[in-house]
Coordinates of C-alpha atoms in Angstrom, one line a residue:
M1 CA -108.1 -51.7 -49.4
K2 CA -108.9 -48.1 -50.0
L3 CA -107.1 -45.7 -47.7
E4 CA -109.3 -42.8 -46.5
N5 CA -110.5 -41.2 -43.2
S6 CA -113.7 -42.1 -41.4
K7 CA -116.5 -39.7 -42.1
G8 CA -116.1 -36.6 -39.8
T9 CA -112.4 -37.0 -39.0
K10 CA -109.2 -35.7 -40.7
D11 CA -105.6 -35.6 -40.6
F12 CA -103.8 -32.5 -39.9
A13 CA -100.8 -31.9 -41.9
P14 CA -97.8 -30.1 -40.3
E15 CA -98.7 -26.6 -41.7
E16 CA -102.3 -27.1 -40.5
K17 CA -101.1 -28.5 -37.1
I18 CA -98.8 -25.5 -36.5
V19 CA -101.7 -23.2 -36.8
R20 CA -103.8 -25.4 -34.5
E21 CA -100.8 -25.4 -32.0
E22 CA -100.8 -21.5 -32.1
V23 CA -104.4 -21.3 -31.4
I24 CA -104.0 -23.8 -28.5
S25 CA -100.9 -22.0 -27.3
T26 CA -103.1 -18.6 -27.3
L27 CA -105.8 -20.1 -25.5
K28 CA -103.6 -21.5 -22.5
S29 CA -102.1 -18.2 -22.1
V30 CA -105.2 -16.4 -21.7
F31 CA -106.8 -19.1 -19.6
E32 CA -103.6 -19.0 -17.2
L33 CA -103.7 -15.3 -17.2
Y34 CA -107.2 -15.5 -15.6
G35 CA -106.1 -17.9 -13.0
F36 CA -107.4 -21.3 -14.6
S37 CA -105.4 -24.5 -14.1
P38 CA -105.1 -27.5 -16.5
L39 CA -106.9 -30.7 -16.0
E40 CA -107.0 -34.0 -18.2
T41 CA -109.8 -36.5 -18.2
P42 CA -110.3 -39.9 -20.2
M43 CA -111.9 -39.8 -23.6
L44 CA -113.5 -43.1 -22.6
N45 CA -116.2 -43.4 -19.8
R46 CA -118.9 -45.8 -18.6
F47 CA -121.9 -45.0 -20.6
E48 CA -124.2 -44.8 -17.6
L49 CA -122.6 -41.4 -17.2
F50 CA -123.8 -40.3 -20.2
E51 CA -127.3 -41.5 -19.6
S52 CA -127.7 -39.8 -16.2
K53 CA -130.4 -37.1 -16.2
Y54 CA -127.9 -34.6 -15.2
A55 CA -125.9 -35.2 -18.5
G56 CA -126.8 -33.9 -21.8
G57 CA -130.3 -35.3 -22.6
S58 CA -131.8 -37.5 -25.0
E59 CA -130.8 -35.5 -28.1
I60 CA -127.0 -35.5 -27.5
L61 CA -127.3 -39.3 -26.2
K62 CA -128.5 -39.9 -29.7
E63 CA -125.2 -38.7 -31.0
T64 CA -122.9 -40.4 -28.3
F65 CA -120.3 -43.2 -29.7
S66 CA -121.0 -46.5 -27.9
L67 CA -118.8 -49.5 -27.5
K68 CA -118.3 -52.6 -25.1
D69 CA -115.1 -53.8 -23.6
Q70 CA -114.2 -57.4 -23.3
G71 CA -115.9 -57.6 -20.1
D72 CA -119.3 -56.7 -21.8
R73 CA -119.3 -53.3 -20.0
K74 CA -121.0 -50.4 -22.0
L75 CA -118.8 -47.7 -22.7
G76 CA -119.0 -44.3 -24.4
L77 CA -116.7 -41.6 -26.0
R78 CA -117.3 -38.3 -24.2
F79 CA -119.3 -35.9 -26.3
D80 CA -117.9 -32.9 -24.6
L81 CA -115.5 -31.9 -21.6
T82 CA -118.2 -30.9 -19.1
V83 CA -119.7 -34.1 -17.9
P84 CA -116.2 -35.5 -17.5
L85 CA -115.5 -32.6 -15.3
A86 CA -118.6 -33.0 -13.3
K87 CA -117.4 -36.6 -12.7
F88 CA -113.8 -35.5 -11.7
V89 CA -115.2 -33.1 -9.1
G90 CA -117.7 -35.8 -7.9
M91 CA -114.8 -38.0 -7.4
N92 CA -112.6 -35.5 -5.6
P93 CA -114.7 -33.8 -3.0
E94 CA -111.6 -32.3 -1.1
L95 CA -111.1 -29.7 -4.1
K96 CA -110.9 -26.3 -3.0
M97 CA -113.6 -23.9 -4.2
P98 CA -114.2 -22.2 -6.4
F99 CA -112.3 -24.7 -8.7
K100 CA -111.2 -23.0 -11.9
R101 CA -110.0 -25.3 -14.7
Y102 CA -109.3 -25.5 -18.3
E103 CA -109.2 -28.5 -20.5
I104 CA -107.9 -29.1 -24.0
G105 CA -108.9 -32.4 -25.6
R106 CA -110.7 -34.5 -28.1
A107 CA -114.5 -35.2 -27.8
F108 CA -117.0 -37.2 -30.5
R109 CA -120.5 -36.9 -31.6
D110 CA -122.1 -38.8 -34.4
G111 CA -124.0 -36.0 -35.8
P112 CA -124.0 -34.3 -39.2
V113 CA -120.8 -33.2 -40.7
K114 CA -120.4 -29.9 -42.2
T115 CA -117.9 -26.9 -42.2
G116 CA -116.7 -26.3 -38.5
R117 CA -118.5 -29.4 -37.2
M118 CA -116.7 -32.9 -37.3
R119 CA -117.4 -36.2 -35.5
E120 CA -114.0 -36.2 -33.9
F121 CA -113.0 -32.7 -32.9
W122 CA -111.4 -30.7 -30.1
Q123 CA -112.8 -28.6 -27.4
C124 CA -111.1 -26.2 -25.2
D125 CA -113.0 -25.5 -22.0
V126 CA -112.6 -23.2 -19.1
D127 CA -115.0 -23.6 -16.4
I128 CA -115.7 -22.3 -12.6
V129 CA -117.0 -24.8 -10.1
G130 CA -118.4 -23.7 -6.5
T131 CA -120.0 -20.4 -7.0
K132 CA -123.5 -19.1 -8.0
A133 CA -122.2 -15.5 -8.3
M134 CA -122.9 -13.9 -12.0
L135 CA -119.4 -12.5 -11.7
A136 CA -118.1 -15.9 -12.5
D137 CA -120.1 -15.9 -15.7
A138 CA -118.9 -12.5 -16.7
E139 CA -115.2 -13.5 -16.1
I140 CA -115.9 -16.5 -18.3
L141 CA -117.1 -14.0 -21.2
A142 CA -114.1 -11.7 -20.2
V143 CA -111.9 -14.7 -21.0
V144 CA -113.8 -15.2 -24.3
N145 CA -113.4 -11.6 -25.2
A146 CA -109.7 -11.6 -24.4
V147 CA -108.9 -14.8 -26.6
F148 CA -110.5 -13.6 -29.6
N149 CA -108.8 -10.0 -29.2
K150 CA -105.6 -11.9 -29.0
L151 CA -106.4 -13.9 -32.1
S152 CA -107.7 -10.6 -34.1
L153 CA -111.1 -12.2 -34.8
P154 CA -113.9 -9.8 -34.0
I155 CA -116.9 -11.7 -32.2
V156 CA -120.3 -11.1 -30.8
I157 CA -121.3 -12.9 -27.6
K158 CA -124.9 -13.8 -27.8
L159 CA -126.4 -14.3 -24.1
S160 CA -129.7 -15.7 -22.7
N161 CA -130.9 -17.6 -19.8
R162 CA -132.8 -21.0 -19.3
K163 CA -134.7 -19.3 -16.0
F164 CA -135.8 -16.6 -18.5
L165 CA -136.9 -19.0 -21.1
E166 CA -139.1 -20.8 -18.2
G167 CA -140.5 -17.3 -17.7
I168 CA -141.5 -17.4 -21.6
L169 CA -142.9 -20.8 -21.5
D170 CA -144.9 -20.0 -18.5
F171 CA -146.4 -16.8 -20.0
S172 CA -147.1 -18.8 -23.2
G173 CA -148.8 -21.9 -21.2
V174 CA -146.6 -24.6 -22.4
A175 CA -147.3 -27.8 -20.8
K176 CA -144.4 -29.2 -18.5
E177 CA -144.0 -32.4 -20.6
K178 CA -143.6 -30.3 -23.9
R179 CA -141.1 -28.0 -22.4
F180 CA -137.8 -29.5 -23.4
D181 CA -139.3 -30.0 -27.0
A182 CA -139.8 -26.4 -27.1
V183 CA -136.2 -25.5 -25.9
I184 CA -134.7 -27.5 -28.7
A185 CA -136.9 -26.0 -31.3
I186 CA -136.4 -22.4 -30.2
D187 CA -132.7 -23.3 -30.2
K188 CA -132.8 -23.7 -34.0
L189 CA -134.2 -20.4 -34.8
E190 CA -131.0 -18.8 -36.3
K191 CA -130.1 -22.0 -38.2
L192 CA -133.7 -22.9 -39.6
G193 CA -135.4 -19.8 -39.5
E194 CA -139.0 -19.0 -38.1
N195 CA -141.3 -21.1 -40.3
E196 CA -139.3 -24.5 -39.6
V197 CA -139.2 -23.8 -35.9
V198 CA -142.9 -23.2 -35.5
K199 CA -143.4 -26.2 -37.8
E200 CA -141.2 -28.3 -35.4
M201 CA -143.1 -27.1 -32.3
E202 CA -146.6 -27.9 -33.6
Q203 CA -145.2 -31.4 -34.8
K204 CA -144.1 -31.9 -31.2
G205 CA -147.7 -31.4 -30.1
I206 CA -147.5 -27.8 -28.9
P207 CA -150.7 -26.0 -29.9
D208 CA -150.9 -23.1 -32.5
D209 CA -151.8 -20.4 -29.9
V210 CA -149.1 -21.4 -27.5
V211 CA -146.6 -21.4 -30.2
A212 CA -147.7 -18.0 -31.5
K213 CA -147.2 -16.5 -28.0
I214 CA -143.9 -18.1 -27.6
M215 CA -142.8 -16.3 -30.9
S216 CA -144.4 -13.0 -30.0
I217 CA -141.8 -12.7 -27.1
I218 CA -138.8 -14.3 -29.0
N219 CA -139.2 -11.9 -31.9
I220 CA -139.0 -8.6 -29.6
K221 CA -136.1 -6.5 -30.8
G222 CA -134.0 -3.8 -29.4
G223 CA -130.6 -3.3 -27.5
N224 CA -129.8 -4.8 -24.4
E225 CA -131.1 -2.1 -22.0
E226 CA -134.3 -1.6 -24.3
L227 CA -135.0 -5.2 -24.6
I228 CA -134.6 -6.2 -21.0
K229 CA -137.0 -3.3 -20.2
K230 CA -139.8 -4.4 -22.5
L231 CA -139.6 -8.0 -21.4
K232 CA -139.7 -7.1 -17.8
G233 CA -143.0 -5.6 -18.5
L234 CA -144.3 -8.9 -19.9
I235 CA -142.6 -11.7 -18.0
K236 CA -144.2 -11.9 -14.7
S237 CA -143.3 -15.4 -13.1
D238 CA -140.7 -15.4 -10.3
V239 CA -138.3 -17.8 -12.5
G240 CA -138.7 -15.6 -15.7
I241 CA -137.9 -12.3 -13.8
E242 CA -134.6 -13.9 -11.9
G243 CA -133.4 -15.0 -15.4
L244 CA -133.7 -11.5 -16.6
K245 CA -132.0 -10.1 -13.5
E246 CA -129.1 -12.4 -14.0
V247 CA -128.7 -11.3 -17.8
E248 CA -128.9 -7.7 -16.8
E249 CA -126.2 -8.5 -14.0
I250 CA -123.8 -10.1 -16.3
I251 CA -124.1 -7.3 -18.9
N252 CA -123.2 -4.7 -16.1
Y253 CA -120.0 -6.9 -15.0
C254 CA -119.0 -7.4 -18.5
A255 CA -119.1 -3.6 -18.9
S256 CA -116.6 -3.4 -15.9
F257 CA -114.4 -6.1 -17.6
G258 CA -114.4 -3.9 -20.8
V259 CA -116.4 -6.5 -22.7
G260 CA -118.9 -4.8 -24.9
C261 CA -119.8 -7.3 -27.7
V262 CA -122.2 -9.0 -25.5
E263 CA -125.9 -9.1 -27.1
F264 CA -129.0 -10.4 -25.1
C265 CA -130.8 -12.8 -27.6
P266 CA -134.0 -14.2 -26.1
S267 CA -133.9 -17.1 -28.7
L268 CA -130.6 -18.4 -27.6
E269 CA -131.1 -21.4 -25.6
R270 CA -128.5 -24.3 -26.4
G271 CA -129.7 -27.8 -26.9
L272 CA -128.4 -29.6 -23.7
A273 CA -130.7 -30.4 -20.9
Y274 CA -128.1 -29.5 -18.2
Y275 CA -128.2 -25.8 -18.4
T276 CA -129.9 -24.2 -15.5
G277 CA -129.4 -20.3 -16.0
P278 CA -127.3 -18.1 -18.3
V279 CA -126.4 -19.6 -21.6
Y280 CA -123.8 -18.0 -24.2
E281 CA -122.6 -18.6 -27.6
V282 CA -119.9 -16.9 -29.5
F283 CA -120.1 -16.1 -33.1
L284 CA -117.4 -14.6 -35.5
K285 CA -118.5 -11.4 -37.2
D286 CA -116.8 -11.9 -40.5
F287 CA -117.7 -15.6 -41.1
D288 CA -120.7 -17.6 -42.0
I289 CA -119.7 -20.6 -40.1
S290 CA -120.7 -22.5 -36.9
S291 CA -120.4 -20.8 -33.6
A292 CA -116.9 -20.5 -32.2
A293 CA -117.5 -21.1 -28.5
G294 CA -120.6 -21.8 -26.4
G295 CA -121.6 -22.6 -22.9
G296 CA -123.4 -21.6 -19.8
R297 CA -124.4 -22.5 -16.2
Y298 CA -125.1 -25.9 -15.0
D299 CA -125.6 -25.7 -11.4
Q300 CA -127.4 -29.1 -10.8
M301 CA -125.1 -31.7 -12.8
I302 CA -122.4 -32.1 -10.4
G303 CA -124.4 -32.4 -7.3
G304 CA -126.9 -34.6 -9.0
F305 CA -124.2 -37.0 -9.9
L306 CA -122.9 -37.1 -6.3
G307 CA -126.3 -37.2 -4.3
G308 CA -126.5 -36.1 -1.0
G309 CA -128.2 -32.9 -1.6
K310 CA -124.9 -31.1 -1.6
E311 CA -124.7 -28.0 -4.5
Y312 CA -121.9 -27.7 -6.7
P313 CA -122.9 -24.6 -8.8
A314 CA -120.6 -24.4 -12.1
T315 CA -120.3 -22.3 -15.1
G316 CA -118.1 -22.5 -18.4
I317 CA -117.5 -22.3 -22.0
A318 CA -116.3 -24.7 -24.8
F319 CA -114.1 -23.2 -27.6
G320 CA -114.3 -24.9 -30.9
L321 CA -110.7 -25.5 -32.2
E322 CA -111.7 -26.6 -35.7
V323 CA -113.9 -23.3 -36.1
I324 CA -111.3 -21.0 -35.1
T325 CA -108.6 -22.6 -37.0
E326 CA -110.7 -22.4 -40.1
A327 CA -111.4 -18.7 -39.6
L328 CA -107.6 -17.9 -39.1
K329 CA -106.8 -20.0 -42.2
E330 CA -109.3 -17.9 -44.3
K331 CA -107.8 -14.5 -43.0
K332 CA -104.5 -16.0 -43.9
K333 CA -103.1 -15.7 -40.3
F334 CA -100.4 -17.9 -38.8
E335 CA -99.0 -19.1 -42.3
K336 CA -95.9 -20.9 -41.0
K337 CA -95.1 -23.8 -43.1
S338 CA -92.5 -25.0 -40.7
V339 CA -91.6 -24.8 -37.0
S340 CA -87.9 -24.3 -37.9
H341 CA -86.4 -20.7 -37.7
V342 CA -83.3 -21.6 -39.4
Y343 CA -82.5 -24.1 -42.2
V344 CA -78.9 -25.1 -42.6
I345 CA -77.6 -26.4 -46.0
P346 CA -74.2 -28.1 -45.9
I347 CA -72.3 -27.7 -49.2
K348 CA -69.5 -30.3 -48.8
T349 CA -69.2 -29.2 -45.0
E350 CA -71.5 -31.8 -43.3
K351 CA -69.4 -31.8 -40.0
E352 CA -69.1 -28.0 -39.9
S353 CA -72.7 -27.8 -40.7
I354 CA -73.6 -30.1 -37.7
K355 CA -71.7 -28.0 -35.4
I356 CA -73.4 -24.7 -36.7
A357 CA -77.0 -26.3 -36.2
Q358 CA -76.1 -27.6 -32.7
E359 CA -74.8 -24.3 -31.4
L360 CA -78.0 -22.6 -32.9
R361 CA -80.2 -25.3 -31.0
K362 CA -78.1 -24.7 -27.7
A363 CA -79.1 -21.0 -28.1
G364 CA -82.7 -22.1 -28.2
I365 CA -83.0 -21.5 -32.0
K366 CA -85.4 -23.9 -33.8
T367 CA -83.0 -25.4 -36.6
E368 CA -83.4 -27.9 -39.3
M369 CA -80.3 -29.2 -41.4
D370 CA -80.6 -30.7 -45.1
I371 CA -79.7 -34.5 -44.8
L372 CA -80.1 -35.3 -48.5
N373 CA -77.2 -33.3 -50.1
R374 CA -79.5 -31.4 -52.2
G375 CA -77.6 -28.1 -52.5
I376 CA -79.3 -24.6 -52.6
S377 CA -81.0 -25.1 -55.9
K378 CA -83.2 -27.9 -54.4

C-alpha cells in the first residue's frame, strides 16, 4: 500500500501547526474583542439541509461530499459554516437577538485543488443574526480590518450588493430564469477575464446585446463616491437603488470604524445563492493567491429553513485559514519551530534536571527536557 494523502488534504507538521494556532489565537482574540461568542456545530449533516433552496444552490451542491449511514440515510459533509449556523438558530428559537457568534472548524468541498484552496479546509466565521441594519455589516468589516492589522497583512476589502446586481440585470433585460447563471458568470470576472465571462453568459443563452449591457455597467470605473454617483444615474429600479444605498451606508459606517480599505466592486457577486444584499471579499495586497475571506448578508436562509414567515436577517464572513497561513509563511512571520520556551539538557544530572524542568513548568514556562542523553553536541 502506498502511503499518501487524499487529493486536496494534507498533514500539518508541528512547525506549520504552530503557525496555524497563532492565526487561530489572533482570530479568536479579535472576535471576542468585538463581542462574538464561540459555537461548535457538526461536520456531518442530513443531506437535505444542503439541498434546500435556502442553502448554497446547485453549483455548491455539486461539490458537496455525500455518503450514507447504515440506516441508508443520505448525509453530507458541510461545505461551509453558514448553513449549519442557520440550522442551529432554527433549532434554538429562544436565542436572544442579535446573536453574535464565531465558529472555527473544518469544511469540505469536492472542487478544483490549487494554492490556498483544498478539499478539506478550515473556516473561521463571524456572523450576526437578528438585524437588518447595515451597521452590522460594517462591524463585520471592522473585525476583518482588525484581524489583518494584527497579522500585519495589508488588505483590500471588495464590496458589492446582490440588490444592486438585480438592478443591473433589470437595466440589461436579463430574463428571470437566466439571472443566477449571469451571477455565476459575473463572479468569475477577476479570475477568468472579460472574454471568458462574456462567452459563458452567451453559452448560457443570454443574448449578445443583453451581455453587452451588463458589461457596460460592470466596467464603469472610479473611486467609491464617484462610482456610486455614476451608477445612481443609470440604475433606476427600486431594488437596484436600494442596493446602492446599502453600499454607500456601509462605506460611511466603515469610515467611522476607521476602516479605509473598502472598495466598491460592481463585478463582485460571490457564487452562493443564499446572499440577499451586501457581499464582500478580502484580498491580500502583496500576494497573488485566493481571497483570504469572503461573506455577505443572507436574510432569507434561516427564516426559510424554519417556515412560518418569521424573519431572521443575518450577515457574516468566513476567513480562510489556509490562505492566511500561506501568506504568513511567505512573509516568514511566526517562524517558531517548537512550542517550548526552554530546553533542558541533563548532563549526568537527570534527577536535578527533572526538578528544574518541573519548577519552570510550575512557573508557566513551556519546557522540554532531553530524554535521550544526547548531550549538548547533538
